[in-house]
CSV table of C-alpha atoms and ligand atoms in Angstrom, one decimal:
chain,number,residue,atom,x,y,z
A,1,MET,CA,22.0,22.5,-23.0
A,2,GLY,CA,23.1,22.7,-19.3
A,3,THR,CA,26.2,24.4,-18.2
A,4,LEU,CA,29.4,22.6,-17.1
A,5,ALA,CA,28.9,24.2,-13.7
A,6,ASN,CA,25.5,22.3,-13.4
A,7,TYR,CA,27.1,19.0,-14.5
A,8,LYS,CA,29.7,19.4,-11.7
A,9,ARG,CA,27.2,20.4,-9.1
A,10,SER,CA,24.7,17.5,-9.8
A,11,LYS,CA,27.5,15.0,-9.0
A,12,TYR,CA,27.9,16.2,-5.4
A,13,LEU,CA,24.4,17.1,-4.4
A,14,PHE,CA,23.8,13.8,-2.5
A,15,ARG,CA,26.3,12.0,-0.3
A,16,ARG,CA,25.7,8.4,0.8
A,17,TYR,CA,25.3,7.8,4.5
A,18,GLU,CA,28.5,6.1,5.8
A,19,GLY,CA,26.4,3.3,7.5
A,20,ASN,CA,24.8,2.2,4.2
A,21,PRO,CA,23.0,0.0,3.6
A,22,ILE,CA,20.8,1.0,6.6
A,23,LEU,CA,18.5,-2.0,6.4
A,24,THR,CA,19.2,-5.5,4.9
A,25,PRO,CA,17.4,-8.8,4.9
A,26,ALA,CA,20.1,-10.3,7.2
A,27,GLU,CA,19.0,-8.2,10.2
A,28,TRP,CA,15.3,-8.6,9.5
A,29,PRO,CA,13.4,-10.2,12.5
A,30,TYR,CA,11.9,-12.9,10.3
A,31,PRO,CA,12.9,-14.6,7.1
A,32,ALA,CA,13.0,-12.2,4.1
A,33,ASN,CA,14.5,-12.4,0.7
A,34,ALA,CA,14.8,-8.6,0.2
A,35,VAL,CA,13.9,-5.3,2.1
A,36,PHE,CA,13.7,-2.3,-0.2
A,37,ASN,CA,11.8,0.7,-1.7
A,38,PRO,CA,10.5,2.1,1.6
A,39,ALA,CA,8.1,5.0,2.1
A,40,ALA,CA,9.2,7.6,4.7
A,41,THR,CA,7.3,9.8,7.1
A,42,GLU,CA,7.5,11.2,10.6
A,43,ILE,CA,5.4,10.2,13.5
A,44,ALA,CA,5.7,11.0,17.2
A,45,GLY,CA,9.0,12.8,16.5
A,46,GLU,CA,10.6,9.8,14.8
A,47,THR,CA,11.3,8.7,11.3
A,48,LEU,CA,9.1,5.8,10.2
A,49,LEU,CA,9.9,3.7,7.1
A,50,LEU,CA,7.2,1.5,5.7
A,51,VAL,CA,9.5,-1.1,4.0
A,52,ARG,CA,8.6,-3.4,1.2
A,53,VAL,CA,9.6,-6.9,2.2
A,54,GLU,CA,9.7,-9.7,-0.3
A,55,ASP,CA,9.2,-13.2,1.0
A,56,MET,CA,10.5,-16.4,-0.4
A,57,ARG,CA,7.5,-16.9,-2.7
A,58,GLY,CA,8.3,-13.6,-4.4
A,59,PHE,CA,5.3,-11.8,-2.9
A,60,SER,CA,5.7,-8.5,-1.0
A,61,HIS,CA,4.2,-7.0,2.1
A,62,LEU,CA,4.9,-3.9,4.2
A,63,THR,CA,6.6,-3.6,7.6
A,64,VAL,CA,7.4,-0.7,9.8
A,65,ALA,CA,10.9,0.3,10.9
A,66,ARG,CA,11.5,3.4,13.2
A,67,SER,CA,14.5,5.4,14.2
A,68,LYS,CA,14.9,8.6,16.3
A,69,ASP,CA,17.5,10.2,14.0
A,70,GLY,CA,16.4,8.5,10.7
A,71,LYS,CA,19.9,7.0,10.3
A,72,THR,CA,20.7,4.7,13.2
A,73,ASN,CA,19.2,2.3,15.7
A,74,TRP,CA,16.3,1.1,13.6
A,75,ARG,CA,13.6,-0.8,15.5
A,76,ILE,CA,11.9,-3.2,13.1
A,77,ASP,CA,8.4,-4.5,13.9
A,78,PRO,CA,8.5,-8.3,14.5
A,79,THR,CA,5.5,-8.8,12.2
A,80,PRO,CA,4.2,-7.1,9.0
A,81,MET,CA,1.9,-4.0,9.3
A,82,VAL,CA,0.0,-5.1,6.3
A,83,GLY,CA,0.0,-7.8,3.7
A,84,PRO,CA,-2.0,-8.4,0.6
A,85,ASN,CA,-5.8,-8.6,1.1
A,86,SER,CA,-6.5,-12.3,0.3
A,87,HIS,CA,-10.1,-11.5,-0.4
A,88,VAL,CA,-9.4,-9.3,-3.5
A,89,GLN,CA,-7.9,-10.5,-6.8
A,90,GLU,CA,-6.1,-7.1,-7.1
A,91,GLU,CA,-3.6,-8.1,-4.5
A,92,ARG,CA,-3.2,-11.7,-5.5
A,93,TRP,CA,0.6,-11.5,-5.8
A,94,GLY,CA,1.5,-9.0,-3.1
A,95,ILE,CA,1.7,-5.3,-2.3
A,96,GLU,CA,4.7,-3.2,-3.2
A,97,ASP,CA,6.5,0.2,-3.2
A,98,PRO,CA,4.4,2.4,-0.9
A,99,ARG,CA,4.6,6.2,-0.6
A,100,ILE,CA,3.2,8.2,2.4
A,101,VAL,CA,1.8,11.7,2.8
A,102,LEU,CA,0.2,13.2,5.8
A,103,LEU,CA,-3.1,14.8,4.6
A,104,GLU,CA,-3.1,18.2,6.3
A,105,GLU,CA,-6.8,18.7,6.6
A,106,GLU,CA,-7.7,15.2,7.5
A,107,GLN,CA,-4.6,14.6,9.7
A,108,GLU,CA,-4.4,11.1,8.4
A,109,TYR,CA,-1.6,9.4,6.6
A,110,ALA,CA,-2.4,8.4,3.0
A,111,ILE,CA,-0.4,5.3,1.8
A,112,THR,CA,-0.5,4.8,-1.9
A,113,TYR,CA,1.0,1.4,-3.0
A,114,VAL,CA,1.2,-1.1,-5.8
A,115,SER,CA,-1.2,-4.0,-5.7
A,116,PHE,CA,0.1,-6.8,-7.9
A,117,SER,CA,-2.9,-8.3,-9.6
A,118,LYS,CA,-3.3,-11.0,-12.3
A,119,GLY,CA,-4.1,-8.2,-14.7
A,120,GLY,CA,-0.9,-6.3,-13.9
A,121,PRO,CA,0.2,-3.8,-11.2
A,122,LEU,CA,-2.2,-1.1,-10.1
A,123,VAL,CA,-2.2,1.7,-7.6
A,124,SER,CA,-4.3,1.3,-4.3
A,125,LEU,CA,-4.8,3.5,-1.3
A,126,MET,CA,-5.0,2.9,2.4
A,127,MET,CA,-5.4,5.4,5.3
A,128,THR,CA,-4.0,5.3,8.8
A,129,LYS,CA,-3.5,7.5,11.8
A,130,ASP,CA,-1.1,5.2,13.8
A,131,PHE,CA,0.4,2.6,11.4
A,132,HIS,CA,-1.4,-0.1,13.4
A,133,THR,CA,-4.9,0.0,12.2
A,134,PHE,CA,-5.7,1.1,8.7
A,135,ALA,CA,-8.6,1.4,6.2
A,136,ARG,CA,-8.2,0.1,2.7
A,137,LEU,CA,-9.8,2.3,0.1
A,138,GLY,CA,-9.0,-0.1,-2.8
A,139,PRO,CA,-7.6,0.4,-6.3
A,140,LEU,CA,-7.7,3.9,-7.7
A,141,LEU,CA,-7.1,3.3,-11.4
A,142,PRO,CA,-6.8,0.3,-13.6
A,143,PRO,CA,-3.5,-1.5,-14.5
A,144,GLU,CA,-0.8,-1.0,-15.6
A,145,ASP,CA,0.0,1.7,-13.0
A,146,LYS,CA,2.7,2.2,-10.3
A,147,ASP,CA,4.9,4.8,-8.5
A,148,ALA,CA,2.0,6.9,-7.0
A,149,SER,CA,1.7,9.5,-4.3
A,150,LEU,CA,-0.9,12.0,-3.3
A,151,PHE,CA,-0.1,15.6,-2.3
A,152,PRO,CA,-0.6,16.6,1.3
A,153,ARG,CA,-3.3,19.1,0.4
A,154,ARG,CA,-6.0,19.8,-2.2
A,155,PHE,CA,-5.7,22.2,-5.2
A,156,LYS,CA,-8.9,24.2,-6.0
A,157,GLY,CA,-10.7,21.7,-3.8
A,158,ARG,CA,-9.4,18.5,-5.5
A,159,PHE,CA,-6.9,15.9,-4.5
A,160,ALA,CA,-4.0,15.3,-6.9
A,161,LEU,CA,-2.3,12.0,-7.6
A,162,ILE,CA,1.0,11.6,-9.3
A,163,HIS,CA,1.3,8.1,-10.9
A,164,ARG,CA,3.0,6.2,-13.7
A,165,PRO,CA,0.7,4.3,-16.0
A,166,ILE,CA,2.1,2.4,-18.9
A,167,ILE,CA,0.1,3.2,-22.0
A,168,ARG,CA,1.0,1.8,-25.5
A,169,GLY,CA,4.4,0.8,-24.0
A,170,GLU,CA,5.1,4.4,-23.0
A,171,ALA,CA,6.0,5.0,-19.3
A,172,HIS,CA,5.6,8.7,-18.5
A,173,ILE,CA,4.7,10.3,-15.1
A,174,TRP,CA,1.1,11.5,-15.1
A,175,ILE,CA,-1.1,13.6,-12.7
A,176,SER,CA,-4.8,13.1,-12.1
A,177,PHE,CA,-7.4,14.8,-9.9
A,178,SER,CA,-10.3,13.7,-7.7
A,179,PRO,CA,-12.9,15.4,-5.5
A,180,ASP,CA,-13.2,12.4,-3.1
A,181,LEU,CA,-10.2,10.1,-3.5
A,182,LYS,CA,-12.4,7.7,-5.4
A,183,HIS,CA,-13.3,9.2,-8.8
A,184,TRP,CA,-10.3,10.3,-10.8
A,185,GLY,CA,-10.1,12.4,-14.0
A,186,ASP,CA,-8.4,15.2,-15.8
A,187,HIS,CA,-5.5,12.9,-16.4
A,188,GLN,CA,-2.4,14.6,-18.0
A,189,VAL,CA,1.2,13.8,-18.6
A,190,LEU,CA,3.4,15.6,-16.1
A,191,ILE,CA,7.0,14.4,-16.7
A,192,PRO,CA,7.6,12.6,-19.9
A,193,VAL,CA,10.5,10.3,-20.8
A,194,ARG,CA,13.2,12.0,-22.9
A,195,ARG,CA,14.2,10.1,-26.0
A,196,GLY,CA,17.9,9.5,-26.2
A,197,TRP,CA,18.6,10.7,-22.6
A,198,TRP,CA,19.4,8.7,-19.4
A,199,ASP,CA,15.7,8.7,-18.6
A,200,CYS,CA,14.5,7.6,-22.1
A,201,HIS,CA,12.8,4.3,-21.4
A,202,ARG,CA,10.8,4.9,-18.2
A,203,VAL,CA,10.3,7.6,-15.6
A,204,GLY,CA,8.4,7.2,-12.3
A,205,LEU,CA,7.9,9.2,-9.1
A,206,GLY,CA,10.4,8.5,-6.4
A,207,ALA,CA,9.8,10.1,-3.0
A,208,GLN,CA,6.5,11.8,-2.2
A,209,PRO,CA,6.3,15.4,-3.4
A,210,ILE,CA,8.3,17.7,-1.1
A,211,GLU,CA,6.8,21.2,-0.5
A,212,THR,CA,9.2,24.1,-0.7
A,213,LYS,CA,8.7,27.9,-1.1
A,214,GLU,CA,9.9,27.6,-4.7
A,215,GLY,CA,7.5,24.8,-5.6
A,216,TRP,CA,7.1,21.0,-5.2
A,217,LEU,CA,10.4,19.2,-5.4
A,218,ILE,CA,10.0,16.0,-7.3
A,219,ILE,CA,12.7,13.3,-7.0
A,220,TYR,CA,12.0,10.7,-9.7
A,221,HIS,CA,13.7,7.7,-11.2
A,222,GLY,CA,14.7,7.4,-14.8
A,223,VAL,CA,15.5,4.2,-16.6
A,224,ARG,CA,17.7,3.5,-19.6
A,225,GLN,CA,17.6,0.0,-20.9
A,226,THR,CA,20.9,-1.4,-22.2
A,227,ALA,CA,21.5,-4.6,-24.2
A,228,SER,CA,21.9,-6.6,-21.0
A,229,SER,CA,20.1,-4.7,-18.2
A,230,SER,CA,18.3,-1.5,-17.1
A,231,VAL,CA,20.0,1.3,-15.1
A,232,TYR,CA,17.8,3.1,-12.6
A,233,ARG,CA,19.0,6.6,-11.7
A,234,VAL,CA,17.6,9.7,-10.0
A,235,GLY,CA,16.6,13.1,-11.4
A,236,LEU,CA,14.9,16.2,-10.0
A,237,ALA,CA,12.0,18.4,-11.2
A,238,LEU,CA,10.2,21.4,-9.7
A,239,LEU,CA,6.4,21.8,-10.0
A,240,ASP,CA,4.5,25.0,-9.5
A,241,LEU,CA,3.4,25.4,-5.9
A,242,ASP,CA,-0.3,26.3,-6.5
A,243,GLU,CA,-0.7,24.6,-9.9
A,244,PRO,CA,1.4,21.4,-9.6
A,245,TRP,CA,0.3,20.1,-13.0
A,246,LYS,CA,2.8,22.6,-14.3
A,247,MET,CA,6.5,21.5,-14.3
A,248,ILE,CA,8.7,24.5,-14.1
A,249,ARG,CA,12.2,23.0,-14.0
A,250,ARG,CA,13.8,19.6,-14.8
A,251,SER,CA,17.4,18.5,-14.3
A,252,GLU,CA,19.2,17.5,-17.4
A,253,GLU,CA,21.6,15.2,-15.6
A,254,TRP,CA,20.9,12.6,-13.1
A,255,VAL,CA,21.8,13.5,-9.6
A,256,PHE,CA,22.3,10.0,-8.1
A,257,GLY,CA,22.8,6.6,-9.5
A,258,PRO,CA,24.2,3.1,-8.9
A,259,LYS,CA,27.9,3.2,-7.8
A,260,GLU,CA,28.5,1.2,-4.6
A,261,SER,CA,28.6,-2.6,-4.6
A,262,TYR,CA,25.2,-2.9,-2.7
A,263,GLU,CA,23.7,-0.9,-5.6
A,264,ARG,CA,25.4,-2.8,-8.3
A,265,VAL,CA,25.0,-6.3,-6.9
A,266,GLY,CA,21.7,-7.8,-5.7
A,267,ASP,CA,18.5,-9.3,-7.0
A,268,VAL,CA,18.2,-6.5,-9.7
A,269,PRO,CA,21.7,-5.0,-10.3
A,270,GLY,CA,22.1,-1.3,-11.1
A,271,VAL,CA,19.1,0.0,-9.3
A,272,THR,CA,18.8,3.1,-7.1
A,273,PHE,CA,15.1,3.5,-6.5
A,274,PRO,CA,14.2,6.5,-4.4
A,275,SER,CA,10.9,6.1,-2.5
A,276,GLY,CA,10.7,8.3,0.5
A,277,ALA,CA,12.3,11.5,1.8
A,278,ILE,CA,12.3,13.5,5.1
A,279,VAL,CA,13.4,17.1,5.5
A,280,ASP,CA,15.1,17.8,8.8
A,281,LYS,CA,13.8,21.3,9.7
A,282,GLU,CA,16.6,22.0,12.1
A,283,THR,CA,19.6,21.1,9.8
A,284,ASP,CA,17.8,21.7,6.5
A,285,GLU,CA,19.1,18.3,5.5
A,286,LEU,CA,17.0,16.1,3.1
A,287,ARG,CA,17.3,12.4,3.8
A,288,LEU,CA,16.5,10.3,0.8
A,289,TYR,CA,15.6,6.6,1.3
A,290,TYR,CA,16.0,4.3,-1.6
A,291,GLY,CA,16.0,0.7,-2.6
A,292,ALA,CA,19.4,-0.6,-3.6
A,293,ALA,CA,19.5,-3.3,-6.2
A,294,ASP,CA,16.0,-4.5,-5.1
A,295,THR,CA,17.7,-6.0,-2.1
A,296,SER,CA,18.4,-3.5,0.7
A,297,VAL,CA,17.6,0.1,1.8
A,298,GLY,CA,20.1,2.9,1.3
A,299,LEU,CA,20.2,6.5,2.6
A,300,ALA,CA,21.5,9.5,0.7
A,301,ILE,CA,21.7,13.0,2.2
A,302,ALA,CA,21.6,16.4,0.6
A,303,ASP,CA,21.4,20.0,1.7
A,304,MET,CA,17.9,21.4,0.9
A,305,GLY,CA,19.3,24.9,0.0
A,306,GLU,CA,21.7,23.4,-2.5
A,307,LEU,CA,19.1,21.1,-4.0
A,308,ILE,CA,16.7,24.0,-4.6
A,309,GLU,CA,19.4,26.3,-5.9
A,310,TYR,CA,20.5,23.6,-8.3
A,311,VAL,CA,17.0,22.7,-9.5
A,312,ARG,CA,16.1,26.4,-10.0
A,313,SER,CA,19.2,26.7,-12.2
A,314,CYS,CA,18.0,23.8,-14.4
A,315,PRO,CA,16.3,24.6,-17.7
A,316,THR,CA,12.6,25.0,-18.2
A,317,PRO,CA,11.2,21.6,-19.4
A,318,GLN,CA,10.1,22.9,-22.7
A,319,SER,CA,13.6,23.3,-23.9
A,320,THR,CA,14.7,19.7,-23.1
A,321,GLU,CA,11.4,18.2,-24.4
A,322,ARG,CA,11.7,20.0,-27.7
A,323,GLU,CA,15.2,18.6,-28.0
A,324,SER,CA,14.1,15.1,-27.2
A,325,GLU,CA,11.4,15.3,-29.9
A,326,GLU,CA,13.9,16.2,-32.7
B,1,BMA,C1,10.2,-1.2,-11.0
B,1,BMA,C2,9.5,-1.5,-9.7
B,1,BMA,C3,10.4,-1.5,-8.5
B,1,BMA,C4,11.7,-2.1,-8.7
B,1,BMA,C5,12.3,-1.6,-10.0
B,1,BMA,C6,13.7,-2.2,-10.3
B,1,BMA,O1,9.5,-1.5,-12.1
B,1,BMA,O2,8.9,-2.8,-9.9
B,1,BMA,O3,9.7,-2.2,-7.5
B,1,BMA,O4,12.5,-1.7,-7.7
B,1,BMA,O5,11.4,-1.9,-11.1
B,1,BMA,O6,13.6,-3.6,-10.5
């Protein structure tokens, strides 16, 4: 089991930005029910959020918001960047929850997102260089699948995809591989749910994988269902840098969860849903963008050095997994 020192540290790793929530439907340039679960990246020296916007039919599309410091003065595009492709059944009920990585070799942004089809949610991919024009590469794997991101580079020549299929009612985080971004295989469980723990019912990737010298930092959501609702909290894991199919550390405790009124009150109460992160190289600050109660966008800030020190002090996953099997 973890130490008391770790429990105390986990509580203070992230602080909420004082201007939270940073984006709400009230200031959106056109009618929107909810703005939440944004992907985050950097372009032309600015922070770009690709925000999920839910309209009054309950269908979602994606719209760009930009800011110089990633905290204030957001400039929101007056129209969506991309909506569901009306020509394909896979996007019948909208597109949701994007994640962005800049592919290093290709120098193109890869946007993985959820297409909401009649057959259930599934993961699709689009590529862009400028967030104006884009190419749709279509669905990657069949439903039910969500919470996906590529890594910015290949491993032994292959792309790697983190995603969260639901199989036999079980919702673990998986990793799969592809030589061409089209054909996927070698599927394996990467981060399983932990029976009895705060992340016992579902886990899913949060922000895109963050590269550090110590390994890939994974910020994920974990769900516990209660008699009346589900609580979405945030945990950390570390993957091997060269062999990311190996998880080397996993936090026992959650490091962030619903507390403020905008996280507890909204369309879906009790949800903090991390979906994008940026590391400021000058200050070594990590800015974590998250959906709050499926209604607005929140920002939480942590020191990268502290995050890495904490996650490295967490137990190896084998010990917690063994315990959750007992
Ligand atoms: C998940 C996703 C997210 C949503 C979360 C909480 O299954 O659908 O889009 O934020 O549930 O409702």
